mmCIF file of C-alpha atoms and ligand atoms in Angstrom:
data_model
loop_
_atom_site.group_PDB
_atom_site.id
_atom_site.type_symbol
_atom_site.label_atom_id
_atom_site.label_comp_id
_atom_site.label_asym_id
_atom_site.label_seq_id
_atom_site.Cartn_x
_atom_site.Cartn_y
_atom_site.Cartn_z
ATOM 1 C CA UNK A 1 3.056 -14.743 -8.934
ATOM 2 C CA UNK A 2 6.386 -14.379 -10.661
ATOM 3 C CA UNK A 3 7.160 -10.955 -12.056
ATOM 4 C CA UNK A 4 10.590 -9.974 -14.254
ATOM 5 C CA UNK A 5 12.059 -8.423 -10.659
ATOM 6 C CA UNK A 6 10.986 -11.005 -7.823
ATOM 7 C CA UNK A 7 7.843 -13.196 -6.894
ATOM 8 C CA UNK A 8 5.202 -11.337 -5.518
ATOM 9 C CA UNK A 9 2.644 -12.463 -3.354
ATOM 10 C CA UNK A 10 -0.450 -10.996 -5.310
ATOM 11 C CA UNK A 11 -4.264 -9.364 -4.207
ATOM 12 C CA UNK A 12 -6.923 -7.971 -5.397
ATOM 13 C CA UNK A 13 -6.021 -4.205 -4.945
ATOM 14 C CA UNK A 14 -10.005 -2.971 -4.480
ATOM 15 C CA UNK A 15 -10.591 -5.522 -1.856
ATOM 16 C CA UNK A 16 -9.259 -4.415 2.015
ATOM 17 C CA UNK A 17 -10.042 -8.214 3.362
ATOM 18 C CA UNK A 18 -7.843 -9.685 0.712
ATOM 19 C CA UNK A 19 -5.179 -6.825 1.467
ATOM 20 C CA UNK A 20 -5.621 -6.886 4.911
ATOM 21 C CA UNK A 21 -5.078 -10.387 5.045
ATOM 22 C CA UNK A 22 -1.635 -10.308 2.664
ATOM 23 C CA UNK A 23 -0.440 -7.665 5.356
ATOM 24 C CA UNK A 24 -1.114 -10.694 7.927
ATOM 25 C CA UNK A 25 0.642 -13.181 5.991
ATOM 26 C CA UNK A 26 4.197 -11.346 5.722
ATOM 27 C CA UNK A 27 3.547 -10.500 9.177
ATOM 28 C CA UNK A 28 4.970 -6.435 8.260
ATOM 29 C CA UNK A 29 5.336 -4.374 10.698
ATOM 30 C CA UNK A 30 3.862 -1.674 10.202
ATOM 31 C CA UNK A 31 1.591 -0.908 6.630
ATOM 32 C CA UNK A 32 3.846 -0.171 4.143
ATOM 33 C CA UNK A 33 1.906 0.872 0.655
ATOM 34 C CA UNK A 34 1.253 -1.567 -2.037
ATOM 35 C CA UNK A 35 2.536 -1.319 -5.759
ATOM 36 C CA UNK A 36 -0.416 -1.982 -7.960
ATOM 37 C CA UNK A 37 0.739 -4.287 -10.609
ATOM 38 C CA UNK A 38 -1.494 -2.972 -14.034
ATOM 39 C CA UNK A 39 -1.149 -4.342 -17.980
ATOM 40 C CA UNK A 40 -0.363 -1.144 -19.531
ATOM 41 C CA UNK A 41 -0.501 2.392 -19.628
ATOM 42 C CA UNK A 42 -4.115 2.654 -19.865
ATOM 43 C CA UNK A 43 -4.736 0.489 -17.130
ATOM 44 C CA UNK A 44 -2.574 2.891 -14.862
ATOM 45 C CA UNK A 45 -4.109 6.038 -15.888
ATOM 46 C CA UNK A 46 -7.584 4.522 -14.907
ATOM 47 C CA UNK A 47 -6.567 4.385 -11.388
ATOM 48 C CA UNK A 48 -3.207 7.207 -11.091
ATOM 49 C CA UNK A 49 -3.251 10.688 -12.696
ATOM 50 C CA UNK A 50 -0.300 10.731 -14.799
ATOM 51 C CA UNK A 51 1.453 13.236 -16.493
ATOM 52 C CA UNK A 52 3.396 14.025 -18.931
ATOM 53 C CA UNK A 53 6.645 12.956 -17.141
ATOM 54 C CA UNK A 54 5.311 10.039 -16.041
ATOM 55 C CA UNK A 55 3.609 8.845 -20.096
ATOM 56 C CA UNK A 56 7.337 9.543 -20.688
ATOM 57 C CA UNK A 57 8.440 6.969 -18.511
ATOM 58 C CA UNK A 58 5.885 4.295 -19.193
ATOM 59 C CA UNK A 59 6.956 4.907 -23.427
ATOM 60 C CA UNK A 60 10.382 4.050 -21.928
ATOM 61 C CA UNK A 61 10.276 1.269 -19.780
ATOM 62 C CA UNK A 62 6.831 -0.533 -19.534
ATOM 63 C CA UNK A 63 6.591 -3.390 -19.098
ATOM 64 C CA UNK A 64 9.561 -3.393 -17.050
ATOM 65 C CA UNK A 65 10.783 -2.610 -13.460
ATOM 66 C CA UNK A 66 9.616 1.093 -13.119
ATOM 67 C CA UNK A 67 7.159 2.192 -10.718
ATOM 68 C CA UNK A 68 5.711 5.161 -10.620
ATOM 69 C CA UNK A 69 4.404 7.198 -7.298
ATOM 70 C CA UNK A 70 1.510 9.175 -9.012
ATOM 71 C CA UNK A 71 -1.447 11.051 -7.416
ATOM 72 C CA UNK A 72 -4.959 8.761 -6.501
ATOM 73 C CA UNK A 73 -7.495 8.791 -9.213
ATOM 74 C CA UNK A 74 -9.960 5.409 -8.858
ATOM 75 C CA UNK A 75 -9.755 5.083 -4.629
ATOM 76 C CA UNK A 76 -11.880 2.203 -4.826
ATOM 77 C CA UNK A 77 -9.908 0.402 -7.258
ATOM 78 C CA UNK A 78 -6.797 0.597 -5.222
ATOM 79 C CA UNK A 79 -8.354 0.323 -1.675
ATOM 80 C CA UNK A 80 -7.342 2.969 1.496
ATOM 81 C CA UNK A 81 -5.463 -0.427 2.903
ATOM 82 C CA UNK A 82 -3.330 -1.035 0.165
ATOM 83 C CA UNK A 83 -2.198 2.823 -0.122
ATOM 84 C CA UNK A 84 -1.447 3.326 3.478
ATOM 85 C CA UNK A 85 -4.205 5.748 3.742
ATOM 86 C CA UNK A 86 -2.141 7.900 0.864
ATOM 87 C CA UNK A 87 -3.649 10.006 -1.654
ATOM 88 C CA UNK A 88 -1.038 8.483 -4.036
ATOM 89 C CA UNK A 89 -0.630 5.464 -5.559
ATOM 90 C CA UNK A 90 2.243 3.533 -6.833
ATOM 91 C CA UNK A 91 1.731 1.657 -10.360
ATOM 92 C CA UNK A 92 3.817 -1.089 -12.082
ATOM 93 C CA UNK A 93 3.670 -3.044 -15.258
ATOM 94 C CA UNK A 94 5.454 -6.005 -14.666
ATOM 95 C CA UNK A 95 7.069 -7.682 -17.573
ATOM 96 C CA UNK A 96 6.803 -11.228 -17.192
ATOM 97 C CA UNK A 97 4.625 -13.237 -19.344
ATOM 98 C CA UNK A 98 3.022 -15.280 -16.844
ATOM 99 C CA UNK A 99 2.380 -11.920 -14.360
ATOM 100 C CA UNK A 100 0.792 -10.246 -17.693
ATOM 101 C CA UNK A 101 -1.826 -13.289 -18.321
ATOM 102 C CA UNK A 102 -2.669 -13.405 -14.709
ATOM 103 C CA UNK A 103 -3.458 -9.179 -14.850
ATOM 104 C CA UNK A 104 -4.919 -9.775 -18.129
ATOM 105 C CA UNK A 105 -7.177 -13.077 -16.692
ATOM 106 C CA UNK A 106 -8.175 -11.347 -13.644
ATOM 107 C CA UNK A 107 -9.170 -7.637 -15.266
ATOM 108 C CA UNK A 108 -7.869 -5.321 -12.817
ATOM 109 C CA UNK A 109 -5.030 -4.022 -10.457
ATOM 110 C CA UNK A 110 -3.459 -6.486 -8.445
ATOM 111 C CA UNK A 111 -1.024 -5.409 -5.154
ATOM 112 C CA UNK A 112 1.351 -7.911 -5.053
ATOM 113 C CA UNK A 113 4.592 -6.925 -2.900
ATOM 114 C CA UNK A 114 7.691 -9.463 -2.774
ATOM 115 C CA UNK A 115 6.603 -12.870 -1.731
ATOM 116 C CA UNK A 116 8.354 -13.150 1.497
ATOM 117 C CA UNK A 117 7.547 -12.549 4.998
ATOM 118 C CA UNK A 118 8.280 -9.798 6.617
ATOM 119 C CA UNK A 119 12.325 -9.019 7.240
ATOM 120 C CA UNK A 120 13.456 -11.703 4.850
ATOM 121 C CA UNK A 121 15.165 -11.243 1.303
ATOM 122 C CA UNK A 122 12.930 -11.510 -1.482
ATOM 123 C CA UNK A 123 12.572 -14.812 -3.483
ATOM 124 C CA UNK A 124 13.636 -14.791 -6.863
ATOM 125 C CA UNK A 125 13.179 -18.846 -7.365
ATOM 126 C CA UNK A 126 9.157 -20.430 -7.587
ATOM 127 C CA UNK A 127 11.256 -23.007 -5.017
ATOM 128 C CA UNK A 128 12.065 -19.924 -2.134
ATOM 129 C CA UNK A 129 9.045 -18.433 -2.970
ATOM 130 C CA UNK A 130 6.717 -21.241 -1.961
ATOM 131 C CA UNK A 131 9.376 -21.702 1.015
ATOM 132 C CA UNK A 132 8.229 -18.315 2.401
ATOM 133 C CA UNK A 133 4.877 -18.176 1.620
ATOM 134 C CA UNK A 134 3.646 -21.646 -0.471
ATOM 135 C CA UNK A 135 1.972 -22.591 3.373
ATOM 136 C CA UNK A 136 -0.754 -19.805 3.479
ATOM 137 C CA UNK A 137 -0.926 -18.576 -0.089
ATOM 138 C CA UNK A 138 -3.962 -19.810 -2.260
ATOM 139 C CA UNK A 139 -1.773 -20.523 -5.577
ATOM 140 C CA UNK A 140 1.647 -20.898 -7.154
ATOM 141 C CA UNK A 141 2.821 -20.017 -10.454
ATOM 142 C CA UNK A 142 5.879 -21.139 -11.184
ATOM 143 C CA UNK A 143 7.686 -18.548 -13.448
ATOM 144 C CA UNK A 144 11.414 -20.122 -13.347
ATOM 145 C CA UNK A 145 13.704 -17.828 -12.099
ATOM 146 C CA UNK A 146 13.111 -13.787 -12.050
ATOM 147 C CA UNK A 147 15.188 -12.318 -15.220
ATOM 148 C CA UNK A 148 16.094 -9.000 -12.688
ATOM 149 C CA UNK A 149 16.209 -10.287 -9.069
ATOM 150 C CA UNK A 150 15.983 -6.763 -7.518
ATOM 151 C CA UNK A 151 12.672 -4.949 -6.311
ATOM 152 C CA UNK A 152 11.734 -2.501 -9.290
ATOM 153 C CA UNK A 153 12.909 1.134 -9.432
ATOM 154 C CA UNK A 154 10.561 3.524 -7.197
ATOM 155 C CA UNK A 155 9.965 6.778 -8.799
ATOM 156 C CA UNK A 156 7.827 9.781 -7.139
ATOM 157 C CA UNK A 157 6.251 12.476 -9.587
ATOM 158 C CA UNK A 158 4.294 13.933 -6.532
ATOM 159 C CA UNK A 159 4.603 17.816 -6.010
ATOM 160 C CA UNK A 160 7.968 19.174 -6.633
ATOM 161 C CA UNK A 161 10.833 17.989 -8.700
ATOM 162 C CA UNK A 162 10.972 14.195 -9.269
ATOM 163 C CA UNK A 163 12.248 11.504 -6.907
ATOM 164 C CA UNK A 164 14.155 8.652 -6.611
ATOM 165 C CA UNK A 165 12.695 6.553 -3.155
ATOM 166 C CA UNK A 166 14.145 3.066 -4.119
ATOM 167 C CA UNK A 167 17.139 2.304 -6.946
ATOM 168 C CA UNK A 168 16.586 -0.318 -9.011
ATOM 169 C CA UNK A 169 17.170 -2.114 -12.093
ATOM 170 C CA UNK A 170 15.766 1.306 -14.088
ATOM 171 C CA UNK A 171 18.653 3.057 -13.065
ATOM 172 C CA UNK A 172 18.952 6.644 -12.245
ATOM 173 C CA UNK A 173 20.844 7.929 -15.359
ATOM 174 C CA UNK A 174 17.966 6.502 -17.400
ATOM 175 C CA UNK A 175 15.612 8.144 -15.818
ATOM 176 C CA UNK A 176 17.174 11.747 -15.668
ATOM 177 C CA UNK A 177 17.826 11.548 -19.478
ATOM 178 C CA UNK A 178 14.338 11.133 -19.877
ATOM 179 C CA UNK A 179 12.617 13.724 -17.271
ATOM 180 C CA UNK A 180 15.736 15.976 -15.581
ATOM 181 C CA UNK A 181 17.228 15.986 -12.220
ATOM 182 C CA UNK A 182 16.205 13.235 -9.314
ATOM 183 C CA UNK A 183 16.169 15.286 -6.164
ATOM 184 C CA UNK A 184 17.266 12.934 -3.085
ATOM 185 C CA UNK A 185 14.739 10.937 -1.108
ATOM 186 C CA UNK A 186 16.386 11.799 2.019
ATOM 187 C CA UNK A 187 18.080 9.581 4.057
ATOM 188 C CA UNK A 188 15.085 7.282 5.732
ATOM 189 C CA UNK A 189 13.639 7.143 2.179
ATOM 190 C CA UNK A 190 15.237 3.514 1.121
ATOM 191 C CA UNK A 191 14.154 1.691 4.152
ATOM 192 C CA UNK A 192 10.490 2.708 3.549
ATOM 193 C CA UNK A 193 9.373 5.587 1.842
ATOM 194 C CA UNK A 194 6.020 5.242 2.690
ATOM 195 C CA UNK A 195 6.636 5.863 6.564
ATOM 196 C CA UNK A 196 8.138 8.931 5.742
ATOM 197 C CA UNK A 197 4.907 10.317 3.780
ATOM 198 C CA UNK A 198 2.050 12.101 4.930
ATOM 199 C CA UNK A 199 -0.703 9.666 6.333
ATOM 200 C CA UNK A 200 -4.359 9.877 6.376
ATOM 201 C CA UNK A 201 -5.152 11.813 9.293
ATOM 202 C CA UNK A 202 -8.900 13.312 9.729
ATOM 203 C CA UNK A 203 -9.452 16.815 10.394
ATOM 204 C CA UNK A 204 -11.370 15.866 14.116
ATOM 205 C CA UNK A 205 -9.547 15.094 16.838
ATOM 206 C CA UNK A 206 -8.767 11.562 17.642
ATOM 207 C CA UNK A 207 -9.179 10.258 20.810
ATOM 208 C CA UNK A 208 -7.441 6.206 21.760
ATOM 209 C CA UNK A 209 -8.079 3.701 24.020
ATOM 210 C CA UNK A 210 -11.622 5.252 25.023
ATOM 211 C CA UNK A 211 -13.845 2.430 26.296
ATOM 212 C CA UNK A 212 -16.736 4.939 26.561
ATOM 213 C CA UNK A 213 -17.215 7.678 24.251
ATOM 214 C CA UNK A 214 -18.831 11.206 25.345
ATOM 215 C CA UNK A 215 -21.526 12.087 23.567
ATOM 216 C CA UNK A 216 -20.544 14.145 20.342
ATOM 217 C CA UNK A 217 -18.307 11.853 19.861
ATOM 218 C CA UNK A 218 -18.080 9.073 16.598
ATOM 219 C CA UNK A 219 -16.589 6.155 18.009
ATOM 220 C CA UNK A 220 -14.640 3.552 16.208
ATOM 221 C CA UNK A 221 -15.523 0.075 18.723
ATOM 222 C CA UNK A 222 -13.427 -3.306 18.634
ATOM 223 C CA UNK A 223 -15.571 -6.336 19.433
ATOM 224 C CA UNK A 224 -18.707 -6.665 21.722
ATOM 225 C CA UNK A 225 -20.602 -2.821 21.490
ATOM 226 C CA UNK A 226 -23.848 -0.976 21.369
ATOM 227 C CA UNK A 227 -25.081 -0.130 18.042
ATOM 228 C CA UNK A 228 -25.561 3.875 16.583
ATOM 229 C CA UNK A 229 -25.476 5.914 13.928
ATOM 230 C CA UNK A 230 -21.922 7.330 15.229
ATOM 231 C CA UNK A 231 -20.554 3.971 15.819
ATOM 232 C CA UNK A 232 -18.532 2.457 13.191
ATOM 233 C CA UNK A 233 -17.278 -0.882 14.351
ATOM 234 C CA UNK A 234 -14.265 -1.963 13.015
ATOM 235 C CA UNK A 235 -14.683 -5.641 13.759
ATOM 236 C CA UNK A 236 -17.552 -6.561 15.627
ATOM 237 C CA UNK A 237 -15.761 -10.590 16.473
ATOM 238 C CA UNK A 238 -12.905 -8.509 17.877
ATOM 239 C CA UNK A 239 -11.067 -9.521 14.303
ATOM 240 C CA UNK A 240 -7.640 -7.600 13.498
ATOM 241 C CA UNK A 241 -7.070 -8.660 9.706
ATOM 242 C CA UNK A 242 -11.295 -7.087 9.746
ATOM 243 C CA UNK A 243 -10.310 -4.358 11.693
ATOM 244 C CA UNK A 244 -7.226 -3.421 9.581
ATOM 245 C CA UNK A 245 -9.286 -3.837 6.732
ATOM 246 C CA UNK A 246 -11.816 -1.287 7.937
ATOM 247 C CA UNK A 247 -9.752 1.204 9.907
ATOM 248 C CA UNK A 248 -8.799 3.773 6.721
ATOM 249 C CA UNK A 249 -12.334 3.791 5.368
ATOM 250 C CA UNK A 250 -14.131 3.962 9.233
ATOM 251 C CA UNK A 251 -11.891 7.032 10.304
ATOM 252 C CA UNK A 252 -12.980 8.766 6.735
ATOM 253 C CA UNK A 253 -16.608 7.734 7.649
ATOM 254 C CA UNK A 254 -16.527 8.895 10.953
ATOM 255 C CA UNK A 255 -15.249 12.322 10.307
ATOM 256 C CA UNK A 256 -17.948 13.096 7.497
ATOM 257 C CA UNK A 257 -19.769 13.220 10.285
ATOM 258 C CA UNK A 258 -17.775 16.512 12.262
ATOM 259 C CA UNK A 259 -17.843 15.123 15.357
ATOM 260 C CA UNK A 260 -16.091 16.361 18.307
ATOM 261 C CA UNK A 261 -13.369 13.950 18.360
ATOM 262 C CA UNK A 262 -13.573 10.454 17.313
ATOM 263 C CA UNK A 263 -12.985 8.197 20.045
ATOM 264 C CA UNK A 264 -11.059 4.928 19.112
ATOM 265 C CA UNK A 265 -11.697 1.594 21.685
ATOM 266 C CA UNK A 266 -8.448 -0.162 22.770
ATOM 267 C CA UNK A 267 -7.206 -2.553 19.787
ATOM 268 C CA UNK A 268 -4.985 -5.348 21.303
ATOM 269 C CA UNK A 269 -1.381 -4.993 19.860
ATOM 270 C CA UNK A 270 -0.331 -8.326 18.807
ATOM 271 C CA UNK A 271 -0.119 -9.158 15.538
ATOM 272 C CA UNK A 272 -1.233 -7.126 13.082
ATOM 273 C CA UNK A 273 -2.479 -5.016 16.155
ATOM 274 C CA UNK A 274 0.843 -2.898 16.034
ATOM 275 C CA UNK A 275 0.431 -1.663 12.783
ATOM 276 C CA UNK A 276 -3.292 -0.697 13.636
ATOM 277 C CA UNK A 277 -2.003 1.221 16.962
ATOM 278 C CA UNK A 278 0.888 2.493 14.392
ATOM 279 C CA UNK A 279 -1.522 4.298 12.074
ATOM 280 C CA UNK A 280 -3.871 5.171 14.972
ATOM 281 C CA UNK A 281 -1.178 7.142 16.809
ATOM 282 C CA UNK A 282 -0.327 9.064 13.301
ATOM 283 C CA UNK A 283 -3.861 9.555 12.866
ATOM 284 C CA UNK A 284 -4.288 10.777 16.641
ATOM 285 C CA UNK A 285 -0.800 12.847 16.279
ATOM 286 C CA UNK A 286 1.406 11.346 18.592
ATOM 287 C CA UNK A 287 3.713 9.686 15.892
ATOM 288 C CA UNK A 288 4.723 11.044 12.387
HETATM 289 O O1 TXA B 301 9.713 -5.343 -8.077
HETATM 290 C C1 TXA B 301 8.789 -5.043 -7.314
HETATM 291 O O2 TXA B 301 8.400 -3.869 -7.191
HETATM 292 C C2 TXA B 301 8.138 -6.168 -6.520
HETATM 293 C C3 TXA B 301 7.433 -7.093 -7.520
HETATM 294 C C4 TXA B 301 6.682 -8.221 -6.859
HETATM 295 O O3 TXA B 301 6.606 -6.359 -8.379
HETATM 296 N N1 TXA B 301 7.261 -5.680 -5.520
HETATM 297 C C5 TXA B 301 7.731 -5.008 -4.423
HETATM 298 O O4 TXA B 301 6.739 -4.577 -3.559
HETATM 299 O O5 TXA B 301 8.908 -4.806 -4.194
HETATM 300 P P1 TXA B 301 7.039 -4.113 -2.065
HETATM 301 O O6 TXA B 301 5.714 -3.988 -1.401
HETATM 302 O O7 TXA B 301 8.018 -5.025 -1.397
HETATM 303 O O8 TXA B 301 7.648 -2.666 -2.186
HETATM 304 C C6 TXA B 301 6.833 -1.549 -2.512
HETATM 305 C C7 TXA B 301 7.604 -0.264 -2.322
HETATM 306 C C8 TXA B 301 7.815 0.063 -0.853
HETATM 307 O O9 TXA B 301 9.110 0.584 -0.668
HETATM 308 C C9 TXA B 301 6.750 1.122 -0.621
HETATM 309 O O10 TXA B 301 7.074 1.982 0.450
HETATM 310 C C10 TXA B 301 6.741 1.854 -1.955
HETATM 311 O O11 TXA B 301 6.892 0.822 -2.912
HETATM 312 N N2 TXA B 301 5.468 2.535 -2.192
HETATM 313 C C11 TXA B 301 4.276 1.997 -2.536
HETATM 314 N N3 TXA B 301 3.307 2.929 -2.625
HETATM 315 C C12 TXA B 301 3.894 4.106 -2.339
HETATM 316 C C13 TXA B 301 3.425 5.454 -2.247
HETATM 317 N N4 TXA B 301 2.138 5.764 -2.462
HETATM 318 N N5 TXA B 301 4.328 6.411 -1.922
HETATM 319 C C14 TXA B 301 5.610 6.105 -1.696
HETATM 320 N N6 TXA B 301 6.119 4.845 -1.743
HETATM 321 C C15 TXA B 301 5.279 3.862 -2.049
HETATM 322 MG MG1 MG B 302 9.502 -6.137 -0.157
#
């Protein structure tokens, strides 16, 4: 999908296969929250609770290349998967006319981060974009050439003073005139803000690699297990774009239920089995 900033590779934002899947394609890392690409104001304060910084910001520059790190409001419209687990979201009106007829045609958000696979530059031509991801992506739209060629401006209004986590074509002075002083990001913040945030992390314990949970214990399986009321499988054909697209909303699931710990089965790490182990061990404590 071409937007006014680069091509994004576009999903439905409420469904975790289809997310879990786009996380496959560009082969990331590591999940790295979505921007959910809305029409218009109203669209964004359906699923983000704005306020009155942020309505000031949308008056200013929507459509446009400003997006805005607000608070959750709709979580199933903008699934666990495509927020990283956050209780934030990050909302964008693009500007370009074909982006705003397929958000318009479709009826609801849309995640849709630069069309490239992981670690590459973002295309700005239909011609790179289909050369990064034309071989696994359902559709094309060819837009011509992005007006702005840069990722959008990030802007977070969570607690505390406002924030500038990525520069962009909205440029800083713009911003400040509108809503004060942009504190600093810190230094890790331009790489990947979303790393740096707090992640989902239940209040039980969480136990990994247990191949055979105590009892007490909910246990998240991979692949061939018994069946319980405390056993949330997160991909019964040992499937890691299913199991990504389950993991946020099991571990939720599984500590409604207080359990002593929740006991997580070994998930291979290949593929997108790194970035499952990567939010595991936050969840668990050992990294973040
Ligand atoms: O211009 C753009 O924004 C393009 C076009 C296609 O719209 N999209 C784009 O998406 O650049 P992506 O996924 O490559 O970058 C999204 C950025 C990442 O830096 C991510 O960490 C940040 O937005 N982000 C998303 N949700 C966030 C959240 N809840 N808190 C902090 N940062 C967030
Ligand atoms: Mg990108």
């Amino acid at each position: 999908m071409p937007t006014e900033t680069v091509y994004g590779l576009a999903a439905d934002a409420g469904n975790p296969i289809a997310v879990a899947s786009l996380y496959a394609a560009k082969g990331r890392p590591a999940f790295n929250p979505l921007i959910a690409h809305v029409l218009d104001e109203a669209a964004a304060a359906a699923v983000a609770d704005l306020d009155e910084r942020g309505r000031r910001l949308i008056e200013a520059f929507w459509p446009g290349p400003l997006t805005i790190v607000a608070p959750i409001r709709d979580r199933a419209a903008i699934c666990d998967l495509a927020r990283a687990g956050l209780d934030s979201v990050a909302v964008r009106a693009p500007a370009h006319a074909i982006a705003r007829e397929c958000l318009a045609a479709f009826g609801g958000p849309v995640v849709a981060p630069s069309a490239n696979r992981s670690g590459r530059p973002s295309p700005t031509t239909f011609a790179d974009a289909m050369a990064e991801t034309g071989s696994f992506a359902a559709v094309g739209l060819d837009g011509g050439s992005c007006a702005v060629g840069l990722e959008s401006t990030v802007v977070s209004l969570l607690d505390g003073p406002p924030k500038l986590l990525r520069p962009g074509a909205v440029t800083r002075f713009q911003i400040e005139a509108l809503i004060g002083p942009l504190a600093d990001a810190g230094a890790d913040a331009g790489r990947s803000p979303g790393r740096l945030a707090r992640h989902y992390a239940p209040s039980s314990p969480v136990r990994l690699n247990v191949a055979d949970p105590a009892l007490g214990e909910a246990w998240l399986a991979f692949g061939d297990a018994l069946e319980g009321p405390a056993i949330f499988n997160l991909s019964p054909t040992g499937n890691l774009n299913e199991a990504a697209a389950n993991l946020f909303t099991f571990l939720r699931a599984a500590d409604r239920l207080s359990p002593t710990a929740i006991a997580v089965a070994p998930i291979p790490h290949a593929g997108l089995g790194e970035a499952i182990n990567d939010r595991l061990e936050r969840a668990a404590g050992k990294i973040g």
